[in-house]
PDB file of C-alpha atoms in Angstrom:
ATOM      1  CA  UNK A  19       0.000   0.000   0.000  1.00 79.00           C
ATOM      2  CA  UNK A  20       2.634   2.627   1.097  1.00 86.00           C
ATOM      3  CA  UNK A  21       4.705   1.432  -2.033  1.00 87.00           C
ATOM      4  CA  UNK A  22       2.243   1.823  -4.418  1.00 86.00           C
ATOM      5  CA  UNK A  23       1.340   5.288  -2.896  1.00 87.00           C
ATOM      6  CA  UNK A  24       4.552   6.413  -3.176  1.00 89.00           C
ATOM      7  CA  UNK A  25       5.057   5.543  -6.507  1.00 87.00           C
ATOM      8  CA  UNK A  26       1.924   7.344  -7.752  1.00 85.00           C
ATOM      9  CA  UNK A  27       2.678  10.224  -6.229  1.00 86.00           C
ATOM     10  CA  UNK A  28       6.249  10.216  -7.682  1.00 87.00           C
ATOM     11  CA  UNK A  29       4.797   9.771 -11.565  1.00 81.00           C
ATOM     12  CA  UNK A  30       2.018  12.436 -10.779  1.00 80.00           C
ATOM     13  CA  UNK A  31       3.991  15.333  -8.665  1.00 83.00           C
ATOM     14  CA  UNK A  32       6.009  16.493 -11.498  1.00 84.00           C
ATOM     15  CA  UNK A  33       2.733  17.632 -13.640  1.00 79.00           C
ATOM     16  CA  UNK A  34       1.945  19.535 -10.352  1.00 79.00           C
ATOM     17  CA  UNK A  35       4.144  20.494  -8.024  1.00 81.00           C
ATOM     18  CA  UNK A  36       2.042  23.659  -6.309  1.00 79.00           C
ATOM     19  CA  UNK A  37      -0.543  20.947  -6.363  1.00 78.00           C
ATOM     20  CA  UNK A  38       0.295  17.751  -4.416  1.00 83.00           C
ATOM     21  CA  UNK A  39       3.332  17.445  -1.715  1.00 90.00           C
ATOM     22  CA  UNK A  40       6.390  15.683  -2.831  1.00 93.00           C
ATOM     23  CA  UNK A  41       6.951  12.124  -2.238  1.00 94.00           C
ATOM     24  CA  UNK A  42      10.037  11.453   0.252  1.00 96.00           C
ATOM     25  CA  UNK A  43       9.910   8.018   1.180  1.00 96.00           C
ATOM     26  CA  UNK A  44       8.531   4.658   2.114  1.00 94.00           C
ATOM     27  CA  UNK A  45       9.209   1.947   3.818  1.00 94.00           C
ATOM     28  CA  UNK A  46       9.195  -0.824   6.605  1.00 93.00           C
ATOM     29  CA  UNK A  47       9.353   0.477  10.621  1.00 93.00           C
ATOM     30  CA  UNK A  48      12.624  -1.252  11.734  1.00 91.00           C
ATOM     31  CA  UNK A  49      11.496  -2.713  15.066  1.00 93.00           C
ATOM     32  CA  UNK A  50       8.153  -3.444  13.151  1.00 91.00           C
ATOM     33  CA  UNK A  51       8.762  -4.855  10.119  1.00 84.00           C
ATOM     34  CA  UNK A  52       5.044  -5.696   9.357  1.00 89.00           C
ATOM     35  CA  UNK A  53       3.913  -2.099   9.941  1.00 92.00           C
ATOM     36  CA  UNK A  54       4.542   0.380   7.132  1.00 90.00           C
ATOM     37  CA  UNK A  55       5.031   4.422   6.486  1.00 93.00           C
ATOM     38  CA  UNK A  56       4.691   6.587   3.511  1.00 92.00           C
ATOM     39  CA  UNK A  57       6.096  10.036   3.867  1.00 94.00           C
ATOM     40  CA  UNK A  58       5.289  13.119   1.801  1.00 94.00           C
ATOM     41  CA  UNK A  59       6.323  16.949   2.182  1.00 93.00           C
ATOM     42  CA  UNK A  60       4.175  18.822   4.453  1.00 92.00           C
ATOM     43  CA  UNK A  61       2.159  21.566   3.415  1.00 85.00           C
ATOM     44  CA  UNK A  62       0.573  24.271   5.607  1.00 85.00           C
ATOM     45  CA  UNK A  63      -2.956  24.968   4.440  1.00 82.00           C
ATOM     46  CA  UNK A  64      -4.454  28.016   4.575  1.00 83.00           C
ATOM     47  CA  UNK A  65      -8.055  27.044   5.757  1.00 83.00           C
ATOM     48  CA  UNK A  66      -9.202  28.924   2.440  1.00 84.00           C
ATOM     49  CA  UNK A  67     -12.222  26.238  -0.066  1.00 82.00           C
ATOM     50  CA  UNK A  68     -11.162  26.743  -2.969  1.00 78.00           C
ATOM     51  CA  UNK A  69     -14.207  27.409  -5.339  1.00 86.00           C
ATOM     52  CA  UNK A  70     -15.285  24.358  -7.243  1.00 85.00           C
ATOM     53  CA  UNK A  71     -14.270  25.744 -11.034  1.00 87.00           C
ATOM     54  CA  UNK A  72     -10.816  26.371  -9.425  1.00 85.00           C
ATOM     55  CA  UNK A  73     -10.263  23.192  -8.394  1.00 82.00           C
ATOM     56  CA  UNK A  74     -11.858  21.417 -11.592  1.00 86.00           C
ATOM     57  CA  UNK A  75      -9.606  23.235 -13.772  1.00 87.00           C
ATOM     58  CA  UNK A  76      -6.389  22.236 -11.690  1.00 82.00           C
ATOM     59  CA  UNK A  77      -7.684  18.522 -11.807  1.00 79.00           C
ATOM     60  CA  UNK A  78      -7.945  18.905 -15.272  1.00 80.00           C
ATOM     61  CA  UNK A  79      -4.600  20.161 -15.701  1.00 81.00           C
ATOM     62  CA  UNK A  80      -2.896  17.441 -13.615  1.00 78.00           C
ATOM     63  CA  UNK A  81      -4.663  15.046 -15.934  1.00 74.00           C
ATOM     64  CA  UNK A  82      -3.357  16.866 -18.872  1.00 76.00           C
ATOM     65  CA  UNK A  83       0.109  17.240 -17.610  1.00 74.00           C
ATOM     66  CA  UNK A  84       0.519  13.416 -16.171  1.00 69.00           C
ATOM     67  CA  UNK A  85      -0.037  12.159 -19.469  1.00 68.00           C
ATOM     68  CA  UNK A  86       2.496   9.835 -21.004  1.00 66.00           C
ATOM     69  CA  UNK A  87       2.594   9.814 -24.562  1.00 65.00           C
ATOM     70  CA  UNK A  88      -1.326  10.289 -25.207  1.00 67.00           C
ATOM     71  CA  UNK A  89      -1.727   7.619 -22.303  1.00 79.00           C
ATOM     72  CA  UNK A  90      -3.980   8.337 -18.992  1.00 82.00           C
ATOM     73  CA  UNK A  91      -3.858   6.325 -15.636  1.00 83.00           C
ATOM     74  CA  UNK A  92      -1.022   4.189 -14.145  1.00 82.00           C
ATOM     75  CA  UNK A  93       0.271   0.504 -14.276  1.00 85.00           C
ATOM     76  CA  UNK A  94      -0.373   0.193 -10.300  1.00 85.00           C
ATOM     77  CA  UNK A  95      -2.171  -1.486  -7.912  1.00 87.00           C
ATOM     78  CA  UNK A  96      -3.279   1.622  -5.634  1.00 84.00           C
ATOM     79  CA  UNK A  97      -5.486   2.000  -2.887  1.00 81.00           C
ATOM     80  CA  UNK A  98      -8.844   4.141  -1.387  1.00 78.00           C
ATOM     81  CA  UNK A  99      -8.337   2.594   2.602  1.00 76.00           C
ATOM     82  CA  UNK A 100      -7.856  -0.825   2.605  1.00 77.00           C
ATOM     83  CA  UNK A 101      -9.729  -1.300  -0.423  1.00 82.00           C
ATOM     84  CA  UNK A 102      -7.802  -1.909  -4.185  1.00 84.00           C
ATOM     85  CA  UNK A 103      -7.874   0.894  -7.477  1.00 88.00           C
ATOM     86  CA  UNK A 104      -6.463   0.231 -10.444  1.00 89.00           C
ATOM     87  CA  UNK A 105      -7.158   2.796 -13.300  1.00 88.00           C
ATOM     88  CA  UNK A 106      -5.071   1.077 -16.384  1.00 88.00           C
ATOM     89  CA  UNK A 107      -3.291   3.283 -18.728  1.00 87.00           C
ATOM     90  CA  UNK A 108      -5.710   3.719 -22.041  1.00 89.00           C
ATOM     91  CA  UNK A 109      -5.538   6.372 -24.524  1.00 88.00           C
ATOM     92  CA  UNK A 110      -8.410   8.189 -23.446  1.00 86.00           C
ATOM     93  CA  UNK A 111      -9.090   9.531 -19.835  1.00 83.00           C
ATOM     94  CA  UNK A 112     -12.591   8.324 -20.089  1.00 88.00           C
ATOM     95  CA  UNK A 113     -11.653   4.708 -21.180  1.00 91.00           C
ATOM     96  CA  UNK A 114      -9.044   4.672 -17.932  1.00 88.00           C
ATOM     97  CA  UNK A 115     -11.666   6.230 -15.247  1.00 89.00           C
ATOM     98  CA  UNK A 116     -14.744   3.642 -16.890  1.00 92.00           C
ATOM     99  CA  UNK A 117     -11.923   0.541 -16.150  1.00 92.00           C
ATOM    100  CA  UNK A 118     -11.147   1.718 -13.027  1.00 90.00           C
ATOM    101  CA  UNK A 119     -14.719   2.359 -12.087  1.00 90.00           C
ATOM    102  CA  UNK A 120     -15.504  -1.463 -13.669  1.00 91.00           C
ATOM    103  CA  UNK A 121     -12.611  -3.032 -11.274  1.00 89.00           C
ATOM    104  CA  UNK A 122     -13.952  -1.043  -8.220  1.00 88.00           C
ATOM    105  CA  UNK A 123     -17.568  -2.667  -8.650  1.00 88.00           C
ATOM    106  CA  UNK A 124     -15.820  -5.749  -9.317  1.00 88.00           C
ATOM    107  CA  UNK A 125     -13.892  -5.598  -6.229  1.00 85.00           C
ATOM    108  CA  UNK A 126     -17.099  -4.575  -4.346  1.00 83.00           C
ATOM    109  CA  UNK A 127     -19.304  -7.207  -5.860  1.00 83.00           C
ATOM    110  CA  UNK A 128     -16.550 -10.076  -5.067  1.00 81.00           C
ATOM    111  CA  UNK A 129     -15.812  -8.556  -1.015  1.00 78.00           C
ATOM    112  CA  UNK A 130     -20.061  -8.206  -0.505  1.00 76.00           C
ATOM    113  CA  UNK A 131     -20.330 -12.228  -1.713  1.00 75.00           C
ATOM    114  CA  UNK A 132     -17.487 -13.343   0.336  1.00 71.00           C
ATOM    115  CA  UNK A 133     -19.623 -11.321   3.517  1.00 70.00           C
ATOM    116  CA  UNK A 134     -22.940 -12.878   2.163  1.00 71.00           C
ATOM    117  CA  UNK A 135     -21.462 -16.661   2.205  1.00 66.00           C
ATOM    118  CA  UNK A 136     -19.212 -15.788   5.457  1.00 66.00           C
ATOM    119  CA  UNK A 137     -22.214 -14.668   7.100  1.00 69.00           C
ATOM    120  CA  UNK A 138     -24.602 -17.800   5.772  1.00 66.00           C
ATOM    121  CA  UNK A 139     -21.952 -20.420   7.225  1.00 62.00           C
ATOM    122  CA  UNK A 140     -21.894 -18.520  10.929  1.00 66.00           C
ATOM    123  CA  UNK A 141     -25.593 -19.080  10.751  1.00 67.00           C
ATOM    124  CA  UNK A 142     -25.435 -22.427   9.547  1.00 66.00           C
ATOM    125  CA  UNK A 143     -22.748 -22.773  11.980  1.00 61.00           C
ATOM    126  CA  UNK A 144     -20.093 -23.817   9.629  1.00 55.00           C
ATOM    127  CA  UNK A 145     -16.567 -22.573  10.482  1.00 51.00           C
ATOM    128  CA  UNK A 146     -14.920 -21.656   7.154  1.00 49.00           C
ATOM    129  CA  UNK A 147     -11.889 -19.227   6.471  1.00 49.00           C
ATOM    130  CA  UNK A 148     -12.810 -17.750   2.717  1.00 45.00           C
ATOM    131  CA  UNK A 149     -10.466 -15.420   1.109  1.00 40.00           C
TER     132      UNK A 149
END
């Protein structure tokens, strides 16, 4: 998760700098090697909301910007919480956000079924570890 983050946020920050902190570093907590950090610059906000054209336009521009040769999204595995994204690189950003939006509902659909048949086992009181 932290590697992933990191590594997004080192493809995207160039497009935007004034935008998004700068990635520093990830990584494993020594004494807790299962436990894990992702660091980023710090940025003092100003309390100000930016209006909503303000910020659609920047969005917009980091899309623009973070382009690679005609090509929207990233190769990664990243995450919203503990849940999985993935927005594949396409040619279009529309193609890329309808993918991404396909493998969320995917990812949804398959976690809600593993709930549903979890929680019909406990009733039928059937002790099963599912994935």
């Amino acid at each position: 998760m932290a590697e992933s983050e990191y590594k997004a946020m080192a493809l995207l920050f160039p497009a935007m700098t004034m935008m998004m902190p700068r990635p520093v570093a990830w990584g494993a907590y020594k004494d807790t090697p299962d436990t894990w950090f992702y660091l980023c610059q710090y940025f003092e906000l100003s309390g100000d909301v930016p209006e909503f054209y303000e910020l659609a336009a920047c969005l917009g521009e980091l899309h623009r910007q973070s382009a690679r040769a005609g090509d929207f999204g990233l190769d990664l595995v990243t995450y919203g919480g503990k849940n999985t994204e993935y927005f594949p690189p396409c040619r279009t950003w529309e193609e890329t956000f309808s993918k991404g939006l396909q493998w969320t509902f995917d990812f949804e659909e398959d976690s809600t079924s593993k709930k549903r048949a979890r929680a019909r086992m406990t009733r039928c009181g059937v002790s099963a570890t599912l994935c």
